[in-house]
Short mmCIF file of C-alpha atoms in Angstrom, two decimals:
data_model
loop_
_atom_site.label_atom_id
_atom_site.label_comp_id
_atom_site.label_asym_id
_atom_site.label_seq_id
_atom_site.Cartn_x
_atom_site.Cartn_y
_atom_site.Cartn_z
CA MET A 1 -16.41 -6.09 1.11
CA ASN A 2 -14.31 -3.42 -0.60
CA LEU A 3 -11.07 -1.59 -0.43
CA SER A 4 -10.73 2.02 -2.16
CA ILE A 5 -7.66 4.29 -1.88
CA ALA A 6 -7.64 8.01 -2.30
CA PHE A 7 -5.13 10.67 -1.87
CA SER A 8 -5.42 14.20 -0.35
CA SER A 9 -3.92 15.42 2.75
CA PHE A 10 -4.83 11.98 4.12
CA LEU A 11 -4.03 8.47 2.75
CA PHE A 12 -7.51 7.09 2.76
CA VAL A 13 -8.11 3.11 2.83
CA SER A 14 -11.61 2.03 3.25
CA ILE A 15 -11.24 -1.47 4.77
CA ASN A 16 -14.96 -2.43 4.54
CA ASN A 17 -18.24 -1.10 3.86
CA ASN A 18 -18.58 0.70 7.21
CA ASN A 19 -15.06 1.38 8.38
CA ALA A 20 -12.57 3.58 7.08
CA LEU A 21 -8.79 4.28 7.90
CA ALA A 22 -7.22 7.71 7.27
CA PHE A 23 -3.50 8.21 7.63
CA ASN A 24 -2.26 11.80 7.55
CA PRO A 25 1.51 11.43 6.33
CA THR A 26 2.39 14.89 7.56
CA THR A 27 1.70 14.17 11.32
CA THR A 28 2.07 10.58 11.26
CA ARG A 29 -1.35 10.06 12.98
CA THR A 30 -3.85 7.78 11.71
CA ARG A 31 -7.59 7.76 12.51
CA VAL A 32 -10.39 5.62 12.01
CA GLY A 33 -13.98 6.63 11.39
CA ILE A 34 -17.30 5.64 9.77
CA ARG A 35 -17.36 6.93 6.06
CA GLN A 36 -20.78 8.04 5.04
CA GLY A 37 -19.51 10.83 2.55
CA SER A 38 -16.49 11.76 0.41
CA SER A 39 -14.58 14.16 2.64
CA LEU A 40 -11.15 12.93 3.55
CA ASP A 41 -10.26 15.51 6.11
CA GLY A 42 -11.78 13.83 9.03
CA THR A 43 -14.47 16.35 9.76
CA MET A 44 -18.28 15.96 9.95
CA LYS A 45 -18.70 17.87 6.81
CA ASP A 46 -19.51 15.87 3.53
CA GLY A 47 -20.81 12.94 5.76
CA TRP A 48 -17.76 12.15 7.94
CA ILE A 49 -18.34 11.28 11.50
CA PRO A 50 -15.30 12.26 13.54
CA PRO A 51 -12.60 9.55 13.97
CA SER A 52 -13.30 7.37 16.72
CA ALA A 53 -9.97 6.47 17.90
CA PRO A 54 -6.47 8.31 17.08
CA VAL A 55 -3.78 5.82 16.15
CA ASN A 56 -0.43 7.07 16.96
CA SER A 57 1.67 3.62 17.49
CA ASN A 58 2.12 0.26 15.45
CA GLU A 59 0.29 -1.41 18.22
CA SER A 60 -2.70 0.87 17.99
CA LEU A 61 -2.61 0.81 14.34
CA LYS A 62 -3.02 -3.01 14.32
CA LEU A 63 -5.50 -3.05 16.87
CA THR A 64 -7.70 -0.49 14.85
CA LEU A 65 -7.14 -2.46 11.93
CA GLU A 66 -8.20 -5.78 13.59
CA LYS A 67 -11.23 -4.16 14.97
CA SER A 68 -12.40 -2.65 11.51
CA LEU A 69 -11.80 -6.40 9.74
CA GLU A 70 -13.70 -8.23 12.49
CA GLY A 71 -16.13 -10.41 10.65
CA SER A 72 -14.12 -10.28 7.44
CA GLU A 73 -11.95 -13.63 7.78
CA ASN A 74 -12.20 -14.07 3.88
CA PHE A 75 -11.26 -10.44 3.12
CA ARG A 76 -8.04 -10.53 0.76
CA LYS A 77 -6.84 -8.08 -1.64
CA ASN A 78 -4.08 -8.33 -4.11
CA LEU A 79 -2.16 -4.98 -4.54
CA SER A 80 0.08 -3.65 -7.09
CA LEU A 81 2.02 -0.57 -5.33
CA LEU A 82 3.45 2.16 -7.75
CA GLY A 83 6.12 4.25 -5.53
CA SER A 84 6.93 1.47 -2.97
CA THR A 85 9.80 3.27 -1.67
CA GLY A 86 8.34 6.57 -1.27
CA SER A 87 6.33 7.72 1.81
CA ILE A 88 2.86 6.76 0.27
CA GLY A 89 4.31 3.40 -0.62
CA THR A 90 6.05 2.76 2.61
CA GLN A 91 2.81 3.80 4.59
CA THR A 92 0.84 1.53 2.45
CA LEU A 93 3.20 -1.45 3.31
CA GLU A 94 2.78 -0.70 6.91
CA ILE A 95 -0.95 -1.32 6.58
CA VAL A 96 0.06 -4.46 4.78
CA ASP A 97 2.25 -5.46 7.57
CA ALA A 98 -0.43 -4.89 10.21
CA CYS A 99 -2.77 -7.14 8.15
CA PRO A 100 -0.50 -9.97 6.68
CA ASP A 101 -3.65 -12.36 6.30
CA ASN A 102 -5.66 -9.57 4.25
CA PHE A 103 -3.20 -8.40 1.59
CA VAL A 104 -0.91 -9.94 -1.03
CA VAL A 105 1.59 -7.67 -2.90
CA ASP A 106 1.56 -8.66 -6.51
CA ALA A 107 3.91 -5.90 -7.82
CA LEU A 108 6.21 -3.06 -6.76
CA SER A 109 7.56 -0.14 -8.57
CA ALA A 110 10.11 2.46 -7.49
CA GLY A 111 12.41 5.06 -8.65
CA THR A 112 16.16 4.46 -7.93
CA ASN A 113 16.13 3.03 -4.33
CA ALA A 114 17.42 -0.33 -5.26
CA LYS A 115 18.26 -1.31 -1.75
CA LEU A 116 15.04 -0.63 -0.41
CA MET A 117 13.49 -2.24 -3.27
CA ALA A 118 15.43 -5.43 -2.50
CA GLU A 119 14.43 -5.14 1.14
CA GLN A 120 10.78 -5.11 -0.09
CA ILE A 121 11.10 -8.00 -2.52
CA LEU A 122 12.73 -10.08 0.36
CA LYS A 123 9.69 -9.21 2.60
CA TYR A 124 6.65 -9.20 0.10
CA SER A 125 7.63 -11.64 -2.59
CA PRO A 126 6.11 -9.69 -5.60
CA LYS A 127 5.70 -11.47 -8.84
CA VAL A 128 6.90 -8.29 -10.90
CA VAL A 129 9.01 -5.19 -9.88
CA SER A 130 10.06 -2.14 -11.76
CA MET A 131 12.52 0.51 -11.22
CA SER A 132 12.79 3.94 -13.16
CA THR A 133 16.25 3.14 -15.06
CA PRO A 134 17.97 0.25 -16.54
CA GLU A 135 20.81 0.86 -14.03
CA ALA A 136 18.42 0.72 -10.87
CA ALA A 137 16.89 -2.38 -12.30
CA GLN A 138 20.14 -4.04 -12.69
CA GLU A 139 21.23 -3.23 -9.14
CA VAL A 140 18.01 -4.71 -7.88
CA GLN A 141 19.08 -7.95 -10.00
CA GLU A 142 22.31 -7.89 -8.35
CA LEU A 143 21.00 -7.64 -4.86
CA ILE A 144 18.60 -10.23 -5.40
CA LYS A 145 20.52 -12.87 -7.40
CA SER A 146 20.57 -15.35 -4.45
CA LEU A 147 16.82 -15.43 -4.26
CA LYS A 148 15.28 -18.85 -5.36
CA ASN A 149 12.13 -17.16 -6.66
CA LYS A 150 12.98 -13.84 -8.12
CA PRO A 151 10.25 -11.68 -9.43
CA THR A 152 10.50 -10.09 -13.02
CA VAL A 153 12.49 -7.06 -12.96
CA LEU A 154 11.77 -4.21 -15.30
CA TYR A 155 12.41 -0.68 -15.71
CA GLY A 156 10.76 2.53 -17.20
CA GLU A 157 7.38 2.90 -18.37
CA GLU A 158 7.06 -0.58 -19.66
CA GLY A 159 7.61 -1.70 -16.01
CA ILE A 160 5.12 0.64 -14.51
CA VAL A 161 2.48 -0.64 -16.95
CA ALA A 162 3.46 -4.40 -16.20
CA CYS A 163 3.26 -3.75 -12.61
CA SER A 164 -0.18 -1.91 -12.85
CA THR A 165 -1.72 -4.73 -14.97
CA VAL A 166 -0.71 -7.92 -13.00
CA GLU A 167 -3.48 -10.15 -13.70
CA SER A 168 -4.23 -11.22 -10.13
CA THR A 169 -4.33 -7.72 -8.81
CA ASP A 170 -7.43 -6.33 -7.32
CA THR A 171 -6.20 -2.77 -6.62
CA VAL A 172 -3.32 -0.69 -7.78
CA VAL A 173 -2.19 1.96 -5.26
CA THR A 174 -0.32 4.82 -7.01
CA GLY A 175 2.18 6.95 -5.06
CA ILE A 176 4.40 8.04 -7.83
CA VAL A 177 4.59 11.77 -8.88
CA GLY A 178 3.05 13.43 -11.80
CA ALA A 179 2.08 11.90 -15.09
CA ALA A 180 4.18 8.91 -14.56
CA GLY A 181 1.38 7.59 -12.54
CA LEU A 182 -1.32 8.23 -14.91
CA LYS A 183 -0.25 6.27 -17.81
#
């Protein structure tokens, strides 16, 4: 069982050894196919078999993911998500929502969207969160002050590194722009 994520014109998530999910954020269409090569464009070149089912609704996404996860009852990945409030981050969380038994969110990082980060904290209960500025981190702390089990709230480069290195994390998904995601 493996999970691999790559970014191109598609957000690509390999759910297991044979099935793959490719999400094109520019058209909001998701496709599932068999990955036999390295191409991310959904064509037959480089070993991709054409997608077996277009996914254009939450219901069909859930059904497609359920089918691709058949026989993987013990499949579980712990994720750290850098850039959780951006388009790649929110799309990744849609996959988590579609398969809540298969994914745990250990850490989230974001820019300055404290309100959306607070909503994500309530929904996913991460251990660590990071914002880009001290002001945004303070705003998150204010928004979650009534929570019983609060995550550690950090900011800046230190926060991104902390989110990336949570000990229980299996996979780090990076959806942040530029060199900040490479540290």
